[in-house]
Short mmCIF file of N, CA and C and ligand atoms in Angstrom, two decimals:
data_model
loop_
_atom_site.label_atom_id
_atom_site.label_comp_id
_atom_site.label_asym_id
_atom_site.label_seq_id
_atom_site.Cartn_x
_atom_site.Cartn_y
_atom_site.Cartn_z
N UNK A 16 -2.12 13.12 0.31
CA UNK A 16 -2.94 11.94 0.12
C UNK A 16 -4.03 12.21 -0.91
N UNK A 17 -4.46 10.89 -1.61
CA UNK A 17 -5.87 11.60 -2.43
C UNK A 17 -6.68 12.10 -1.74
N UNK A 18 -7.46 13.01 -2.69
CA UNK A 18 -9.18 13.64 -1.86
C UNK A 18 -9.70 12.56 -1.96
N UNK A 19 -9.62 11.76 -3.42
CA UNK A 19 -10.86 10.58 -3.56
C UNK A 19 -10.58 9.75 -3.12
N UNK A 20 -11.39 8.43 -3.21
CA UNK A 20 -11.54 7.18 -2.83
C UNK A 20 -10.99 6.35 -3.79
N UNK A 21 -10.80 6.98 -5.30
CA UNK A 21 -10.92 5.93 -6.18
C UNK A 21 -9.29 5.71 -6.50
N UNK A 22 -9.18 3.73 -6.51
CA UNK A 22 -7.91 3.64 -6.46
C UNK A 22 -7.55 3.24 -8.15
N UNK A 23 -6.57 3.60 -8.54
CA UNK A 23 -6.32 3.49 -10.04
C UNK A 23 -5.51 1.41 -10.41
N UNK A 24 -5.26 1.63 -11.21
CA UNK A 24 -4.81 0.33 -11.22
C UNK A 24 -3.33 0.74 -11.15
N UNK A 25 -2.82 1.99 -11.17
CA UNK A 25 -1.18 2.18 -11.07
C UNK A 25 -1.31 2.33 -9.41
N UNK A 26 -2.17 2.90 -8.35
CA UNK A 26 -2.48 2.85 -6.73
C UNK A 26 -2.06 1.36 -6.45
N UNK A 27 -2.68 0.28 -7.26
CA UNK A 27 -2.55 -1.01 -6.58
C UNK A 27 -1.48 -1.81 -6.88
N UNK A 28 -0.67 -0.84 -8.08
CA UNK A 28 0.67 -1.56 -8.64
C UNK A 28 1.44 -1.41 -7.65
N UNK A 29 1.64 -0.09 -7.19
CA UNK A 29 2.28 0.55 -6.44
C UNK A 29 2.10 -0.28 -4.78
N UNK A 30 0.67 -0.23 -4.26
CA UNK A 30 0.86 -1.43 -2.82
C UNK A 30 1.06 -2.54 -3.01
N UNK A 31 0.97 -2.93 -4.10
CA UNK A 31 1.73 -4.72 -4.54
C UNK A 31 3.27 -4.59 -4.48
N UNK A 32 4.11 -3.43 -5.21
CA UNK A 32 5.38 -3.82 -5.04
C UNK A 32 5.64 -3.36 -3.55
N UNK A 33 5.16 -2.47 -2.73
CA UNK A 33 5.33 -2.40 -1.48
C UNK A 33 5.42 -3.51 -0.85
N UNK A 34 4.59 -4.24 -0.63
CA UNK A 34 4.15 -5.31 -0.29
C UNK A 34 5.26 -6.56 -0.41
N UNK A 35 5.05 -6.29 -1.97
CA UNK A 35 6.76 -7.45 -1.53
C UNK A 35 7.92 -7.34 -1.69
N UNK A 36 8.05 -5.67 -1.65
CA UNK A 36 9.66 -5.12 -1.55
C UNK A 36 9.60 -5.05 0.00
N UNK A 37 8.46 -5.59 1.06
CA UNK A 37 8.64 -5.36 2.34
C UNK A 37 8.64 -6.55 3.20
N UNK A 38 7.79 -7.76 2.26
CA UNK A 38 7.21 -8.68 2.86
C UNK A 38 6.03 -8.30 3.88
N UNK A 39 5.16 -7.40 4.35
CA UNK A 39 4.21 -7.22 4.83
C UNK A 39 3.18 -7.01 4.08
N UNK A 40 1.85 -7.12 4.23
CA UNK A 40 0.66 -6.82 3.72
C UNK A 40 0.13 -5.84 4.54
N UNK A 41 0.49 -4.55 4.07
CA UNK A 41 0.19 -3.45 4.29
C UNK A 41 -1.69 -2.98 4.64
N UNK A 42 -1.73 -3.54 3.87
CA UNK A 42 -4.17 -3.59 3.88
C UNK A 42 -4.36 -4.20 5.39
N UNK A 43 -3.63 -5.06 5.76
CA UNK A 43 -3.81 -5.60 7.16
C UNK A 43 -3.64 -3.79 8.58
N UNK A 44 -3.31 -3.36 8.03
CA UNK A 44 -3.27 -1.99 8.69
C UNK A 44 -4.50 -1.30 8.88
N UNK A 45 -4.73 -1.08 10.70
CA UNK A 45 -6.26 -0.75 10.87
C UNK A 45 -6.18 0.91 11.51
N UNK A 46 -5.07 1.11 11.06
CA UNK A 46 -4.82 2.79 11.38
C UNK A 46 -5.26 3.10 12.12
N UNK A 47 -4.83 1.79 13.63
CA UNK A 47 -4.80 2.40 15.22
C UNK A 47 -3.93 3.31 15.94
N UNK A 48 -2.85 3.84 15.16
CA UNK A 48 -1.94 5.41 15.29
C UNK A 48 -0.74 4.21 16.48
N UNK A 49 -1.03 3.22 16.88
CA UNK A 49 0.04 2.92 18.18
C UNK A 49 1.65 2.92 17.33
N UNK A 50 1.89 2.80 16.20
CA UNK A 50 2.99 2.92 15.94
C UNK A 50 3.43 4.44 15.60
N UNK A 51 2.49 5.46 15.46
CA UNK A 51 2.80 7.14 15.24
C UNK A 51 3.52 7.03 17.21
N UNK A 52 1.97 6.96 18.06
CA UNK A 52 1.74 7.49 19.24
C UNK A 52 3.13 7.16 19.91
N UNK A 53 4.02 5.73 19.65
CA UNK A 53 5.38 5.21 20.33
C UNK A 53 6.39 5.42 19.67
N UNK A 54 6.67 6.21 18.43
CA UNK A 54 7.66 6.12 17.83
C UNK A 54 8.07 7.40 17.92
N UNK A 55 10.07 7.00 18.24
CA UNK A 55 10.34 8.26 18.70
C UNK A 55 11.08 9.35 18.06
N UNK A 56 10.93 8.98 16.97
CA UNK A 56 11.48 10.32 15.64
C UNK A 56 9.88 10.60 14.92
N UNK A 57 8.87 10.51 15.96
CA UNK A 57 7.91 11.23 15.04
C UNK A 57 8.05 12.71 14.59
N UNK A 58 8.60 13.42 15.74
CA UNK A 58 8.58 14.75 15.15
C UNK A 58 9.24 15.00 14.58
N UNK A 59 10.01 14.44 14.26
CA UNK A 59 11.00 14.71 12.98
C UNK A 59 10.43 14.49 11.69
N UNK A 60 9.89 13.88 11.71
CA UNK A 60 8.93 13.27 10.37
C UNK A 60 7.89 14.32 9.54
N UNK A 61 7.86 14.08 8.48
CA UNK A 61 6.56 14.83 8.13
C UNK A 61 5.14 13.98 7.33
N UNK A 62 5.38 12.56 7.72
CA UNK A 62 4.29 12.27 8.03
C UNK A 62 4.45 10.92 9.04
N UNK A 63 3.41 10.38 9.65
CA UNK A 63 3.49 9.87 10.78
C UNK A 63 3.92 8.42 10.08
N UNK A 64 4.23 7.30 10.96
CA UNK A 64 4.16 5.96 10.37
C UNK A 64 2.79 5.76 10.22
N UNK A 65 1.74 5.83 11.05
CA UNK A 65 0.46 5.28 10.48
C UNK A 65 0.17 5.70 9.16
N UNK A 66 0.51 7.19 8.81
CA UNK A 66 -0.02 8.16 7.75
C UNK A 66 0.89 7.12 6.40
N UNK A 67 2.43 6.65 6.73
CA UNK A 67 2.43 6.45 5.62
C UNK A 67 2.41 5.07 5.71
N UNK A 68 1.58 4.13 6.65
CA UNK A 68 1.13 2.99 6.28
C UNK A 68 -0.33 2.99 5.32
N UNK A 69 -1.10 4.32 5.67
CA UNK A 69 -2.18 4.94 4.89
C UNK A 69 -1.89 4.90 3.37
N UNK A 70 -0.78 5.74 2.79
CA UNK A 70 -0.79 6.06 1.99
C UNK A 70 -0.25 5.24 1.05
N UNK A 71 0.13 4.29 2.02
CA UNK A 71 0.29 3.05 0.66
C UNK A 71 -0.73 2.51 0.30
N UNK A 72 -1.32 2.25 1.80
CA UNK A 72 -2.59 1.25 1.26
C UNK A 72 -3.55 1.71 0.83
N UNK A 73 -3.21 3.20 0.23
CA UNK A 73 -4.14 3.67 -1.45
C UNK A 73 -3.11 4.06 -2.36
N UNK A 74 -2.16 3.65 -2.31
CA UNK A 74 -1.13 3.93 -3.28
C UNK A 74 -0.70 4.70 -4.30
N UNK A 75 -0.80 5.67 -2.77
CA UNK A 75 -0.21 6.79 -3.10
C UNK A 75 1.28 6.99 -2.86
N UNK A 76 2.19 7.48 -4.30
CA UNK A 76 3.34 7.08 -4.21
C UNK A 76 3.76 8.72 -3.70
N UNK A 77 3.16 9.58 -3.47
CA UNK A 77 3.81 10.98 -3.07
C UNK A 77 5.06 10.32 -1.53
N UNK A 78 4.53 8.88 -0.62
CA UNK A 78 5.07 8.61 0.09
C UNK A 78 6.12 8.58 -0.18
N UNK A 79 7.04 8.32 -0.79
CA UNK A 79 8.39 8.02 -1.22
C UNK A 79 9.11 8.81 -1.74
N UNK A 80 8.10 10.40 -1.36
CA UNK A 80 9.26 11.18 -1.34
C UNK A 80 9.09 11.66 0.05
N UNK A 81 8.54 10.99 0.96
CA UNK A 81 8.55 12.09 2.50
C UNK A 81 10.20 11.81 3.02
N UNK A 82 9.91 12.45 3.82
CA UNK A 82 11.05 12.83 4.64
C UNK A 82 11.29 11.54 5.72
N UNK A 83 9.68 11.08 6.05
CA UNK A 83 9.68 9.84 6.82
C UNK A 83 10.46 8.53 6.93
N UNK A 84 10.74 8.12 5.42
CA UNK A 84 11.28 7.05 5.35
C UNK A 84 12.45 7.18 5.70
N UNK A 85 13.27 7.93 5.23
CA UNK A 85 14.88 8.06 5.73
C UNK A 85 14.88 8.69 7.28
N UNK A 86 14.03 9.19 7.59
CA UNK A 86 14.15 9.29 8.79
C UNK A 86 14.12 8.31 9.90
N UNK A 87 12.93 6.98 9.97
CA UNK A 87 13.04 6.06 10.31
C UNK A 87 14.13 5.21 10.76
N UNK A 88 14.03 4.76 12.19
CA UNK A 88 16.03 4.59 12.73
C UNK A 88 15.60 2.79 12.59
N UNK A 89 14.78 2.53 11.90
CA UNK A 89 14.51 0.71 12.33
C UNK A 89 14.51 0.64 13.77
N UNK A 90 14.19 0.93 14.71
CA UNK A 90 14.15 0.58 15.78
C UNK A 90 13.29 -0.52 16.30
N UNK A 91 12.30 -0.70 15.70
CA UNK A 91 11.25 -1.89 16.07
C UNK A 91 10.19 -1.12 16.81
N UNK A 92 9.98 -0.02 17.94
CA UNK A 92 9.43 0.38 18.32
C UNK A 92 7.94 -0.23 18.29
N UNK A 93 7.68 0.35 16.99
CA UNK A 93 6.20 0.22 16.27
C UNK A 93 6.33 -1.30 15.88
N UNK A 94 6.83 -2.32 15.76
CA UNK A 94 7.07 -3.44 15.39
C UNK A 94 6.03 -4.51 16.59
N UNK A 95 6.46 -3.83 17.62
CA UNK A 95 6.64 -5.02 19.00
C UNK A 95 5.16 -4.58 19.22
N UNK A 96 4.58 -3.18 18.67
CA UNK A 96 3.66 -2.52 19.49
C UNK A 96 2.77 -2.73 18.34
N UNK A 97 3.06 -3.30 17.31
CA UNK A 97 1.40 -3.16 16.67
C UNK A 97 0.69 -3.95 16.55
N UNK A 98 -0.94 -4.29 16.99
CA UNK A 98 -1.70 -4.67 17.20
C UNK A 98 -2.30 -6.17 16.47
N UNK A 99 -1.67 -5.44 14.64
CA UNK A 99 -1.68 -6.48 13.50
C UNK A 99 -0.92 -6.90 13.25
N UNK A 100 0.72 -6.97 13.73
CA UNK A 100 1.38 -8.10 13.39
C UNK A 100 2.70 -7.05 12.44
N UNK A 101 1.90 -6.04 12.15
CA UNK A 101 2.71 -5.33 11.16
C UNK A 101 4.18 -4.47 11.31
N UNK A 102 5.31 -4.77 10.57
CA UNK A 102 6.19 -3.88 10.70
C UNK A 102 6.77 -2.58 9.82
N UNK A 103 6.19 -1.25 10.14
CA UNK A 103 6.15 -0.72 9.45
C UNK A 103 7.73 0.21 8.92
N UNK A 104 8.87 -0.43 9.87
CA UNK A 104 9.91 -0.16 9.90
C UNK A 104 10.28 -0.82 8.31
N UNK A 105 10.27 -1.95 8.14
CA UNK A 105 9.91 -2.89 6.51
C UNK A 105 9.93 -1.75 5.38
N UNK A 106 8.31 -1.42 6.12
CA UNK A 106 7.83 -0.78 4.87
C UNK A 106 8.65 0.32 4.62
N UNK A 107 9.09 1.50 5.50
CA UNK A 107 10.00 2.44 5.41
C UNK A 107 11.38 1.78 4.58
N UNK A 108 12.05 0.83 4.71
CA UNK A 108 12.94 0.03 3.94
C UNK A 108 12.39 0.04 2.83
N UNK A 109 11.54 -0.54 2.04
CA UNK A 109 11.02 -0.45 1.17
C UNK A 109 10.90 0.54 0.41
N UNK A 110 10.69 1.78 0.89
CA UNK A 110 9.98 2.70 0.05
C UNK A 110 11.64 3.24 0.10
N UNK A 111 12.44 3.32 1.12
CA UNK A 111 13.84 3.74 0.09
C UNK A 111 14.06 3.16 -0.44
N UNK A 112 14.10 1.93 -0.40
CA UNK A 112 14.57 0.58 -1.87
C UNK A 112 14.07 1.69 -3.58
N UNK A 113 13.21 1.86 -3.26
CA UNK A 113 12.65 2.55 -4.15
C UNK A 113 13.32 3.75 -4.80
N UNK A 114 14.06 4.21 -4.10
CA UNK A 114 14.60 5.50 -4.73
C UNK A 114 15.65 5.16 -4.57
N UNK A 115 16.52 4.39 -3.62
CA UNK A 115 18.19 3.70 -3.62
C UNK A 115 18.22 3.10 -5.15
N UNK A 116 16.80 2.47 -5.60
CA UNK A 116 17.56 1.53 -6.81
C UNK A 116 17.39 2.45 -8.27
N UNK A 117 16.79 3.65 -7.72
CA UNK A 117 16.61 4.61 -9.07
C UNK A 117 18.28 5.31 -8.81
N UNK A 118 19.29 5.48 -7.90
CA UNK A 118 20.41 5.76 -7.78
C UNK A 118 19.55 7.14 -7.43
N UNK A 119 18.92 7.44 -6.07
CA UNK A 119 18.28 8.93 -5.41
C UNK A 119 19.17 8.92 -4.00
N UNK A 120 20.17 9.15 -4.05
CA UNK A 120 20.64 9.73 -2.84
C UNK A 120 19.59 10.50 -1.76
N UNK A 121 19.61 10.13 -0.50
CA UNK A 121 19.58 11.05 0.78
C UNK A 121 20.67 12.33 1.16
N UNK A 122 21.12 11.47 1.37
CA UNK A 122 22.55 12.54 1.42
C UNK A 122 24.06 12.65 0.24
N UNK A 123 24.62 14.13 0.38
CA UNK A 123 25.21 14.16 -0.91
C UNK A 123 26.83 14.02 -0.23
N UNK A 124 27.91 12.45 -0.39
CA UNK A 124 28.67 12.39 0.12
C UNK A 124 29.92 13.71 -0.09
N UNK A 125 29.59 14.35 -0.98
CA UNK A 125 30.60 15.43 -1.24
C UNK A 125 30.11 16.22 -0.99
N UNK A 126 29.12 16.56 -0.50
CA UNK A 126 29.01 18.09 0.72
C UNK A 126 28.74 17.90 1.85
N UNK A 127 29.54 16.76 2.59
CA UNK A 127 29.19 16.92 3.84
C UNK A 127 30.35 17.77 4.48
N UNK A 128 30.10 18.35 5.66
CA UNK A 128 31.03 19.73 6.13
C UNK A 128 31.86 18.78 6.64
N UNK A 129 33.08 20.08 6.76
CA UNK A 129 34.65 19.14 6.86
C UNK A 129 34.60 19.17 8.45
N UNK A 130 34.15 19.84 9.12
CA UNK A 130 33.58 20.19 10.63
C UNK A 130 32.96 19.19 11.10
N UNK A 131 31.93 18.27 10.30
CA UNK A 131 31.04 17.15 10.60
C UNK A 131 31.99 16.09 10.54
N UNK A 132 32.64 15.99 9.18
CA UNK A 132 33.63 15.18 8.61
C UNK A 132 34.55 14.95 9.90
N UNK A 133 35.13 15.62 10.92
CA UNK A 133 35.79 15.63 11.75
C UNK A 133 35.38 14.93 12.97
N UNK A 134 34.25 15.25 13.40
CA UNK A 134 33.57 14.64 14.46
C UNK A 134 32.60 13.44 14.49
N UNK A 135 32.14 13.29 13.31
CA UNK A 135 31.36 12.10 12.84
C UNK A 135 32.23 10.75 13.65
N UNK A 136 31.65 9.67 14.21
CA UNK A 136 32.26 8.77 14.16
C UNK A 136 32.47 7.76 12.71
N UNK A 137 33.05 7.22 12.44
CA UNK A 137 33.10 6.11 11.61
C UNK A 137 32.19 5.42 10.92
N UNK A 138 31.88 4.72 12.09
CA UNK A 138 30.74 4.19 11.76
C UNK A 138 29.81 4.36 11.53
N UNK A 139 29.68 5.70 11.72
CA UNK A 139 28.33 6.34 12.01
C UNK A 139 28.14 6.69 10.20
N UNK A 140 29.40 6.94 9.72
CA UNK A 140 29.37 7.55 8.70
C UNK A 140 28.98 6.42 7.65
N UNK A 141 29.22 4.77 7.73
CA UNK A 141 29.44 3.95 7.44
C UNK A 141 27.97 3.73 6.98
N UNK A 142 27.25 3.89 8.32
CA UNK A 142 26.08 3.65 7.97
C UNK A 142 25.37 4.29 7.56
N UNK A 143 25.50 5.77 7.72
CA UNK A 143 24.34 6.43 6.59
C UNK A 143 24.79 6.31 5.55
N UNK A 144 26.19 5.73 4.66
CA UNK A 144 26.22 5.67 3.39
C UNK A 144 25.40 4.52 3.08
N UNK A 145 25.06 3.00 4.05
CA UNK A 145 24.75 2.26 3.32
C UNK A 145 23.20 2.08 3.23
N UNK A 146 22.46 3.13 4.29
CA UNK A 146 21.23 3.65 4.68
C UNK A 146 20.64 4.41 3.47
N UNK A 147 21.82 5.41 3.34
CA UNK A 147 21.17 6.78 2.37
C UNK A 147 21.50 6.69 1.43
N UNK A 148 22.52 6.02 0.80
CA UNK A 148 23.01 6.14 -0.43
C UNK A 148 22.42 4.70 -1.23
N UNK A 149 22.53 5.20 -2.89
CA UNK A 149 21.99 4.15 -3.56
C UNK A 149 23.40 3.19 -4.11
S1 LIG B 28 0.20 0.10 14.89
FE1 LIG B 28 -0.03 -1.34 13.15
S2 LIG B 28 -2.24 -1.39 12.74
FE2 LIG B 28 -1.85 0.42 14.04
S3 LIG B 28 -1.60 2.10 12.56
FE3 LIG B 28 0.44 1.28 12.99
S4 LIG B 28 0.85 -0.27 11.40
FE4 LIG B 28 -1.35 0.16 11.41
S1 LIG B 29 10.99 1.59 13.37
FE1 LIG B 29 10.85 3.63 12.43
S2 LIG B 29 8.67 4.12 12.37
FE2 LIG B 29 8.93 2.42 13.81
S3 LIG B 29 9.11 3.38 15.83
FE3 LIG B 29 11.21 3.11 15.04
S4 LIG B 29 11.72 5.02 13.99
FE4 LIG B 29 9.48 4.99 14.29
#
């Protein structure tokens, strides 16, 4: 995250296209943690949902490379539970939009193990291509 306070005019380019690559207004975020504290792939994450509802709303784009966003299962969790209305599941959509439309893969369909390849269900596979892949 920045040390400073000061937001650049590329910070606010950056929470504007958030914003409506998500349809939420992210600034409405009062970084009451209830969507970190209920959501249940936090520890998987390496930064929390509040943290990267934070870091948009100084627009800071280091977010979009965490680990967070693709980790995010859409569950709603944090949806039903936040205080402002906000869904930060969106915003996680969003910020892969962001690297899906630069063609940034999550996962690399030709190295996945032939062992996984075997046991994977279908669908399962179905959907992280249309999740992870650009
Ligand atoms: S629950 Fe809502 S208001 Fe609270 S930190 Fe999360 S997104 Fe922000
Ligand atoms: S939608 Fe994503 S961020 Fe929200 S609780 Fe579920 S996994 Fe966590």
């Amino acid at each position: 995250m920045p040390t400073n306070t000061v937001i650049t005019a590329a910070n606010e380019a950056f929470l504007r296209r958030i914003n409506e690559l998500s349809g939420e207004k992210v600034t409405r975020c009062e970084q009451c943690g209830i969507c970190s504290a209920g959501c249940p792939l936090v520890a998987e994450m390496d930064r929390t949902p509040a943290e990267m509802m934070r870091m948009v709303q100084l627009g800071d784009e280091d977010i979009a490379k965490s680990k967070t966003i693709w980790i995010c299962a859409s569950c709603f969790t944090c949806t039903v539970k936040c205080p402002r209305g906000l869904d930060p599941s969106k915003v996680a959509e969003a910020l892969r939009q962001l690297n899906l439309r630069k063609a940034v893969d999550y996962i690399d369909l030709m190295n996945i193990p032939k062992e996984e390849m075997e046991i994977l269900p279908q669908i399962a596979l179905v959907s992280a291509f249309r999740k992870l892949t650009g």
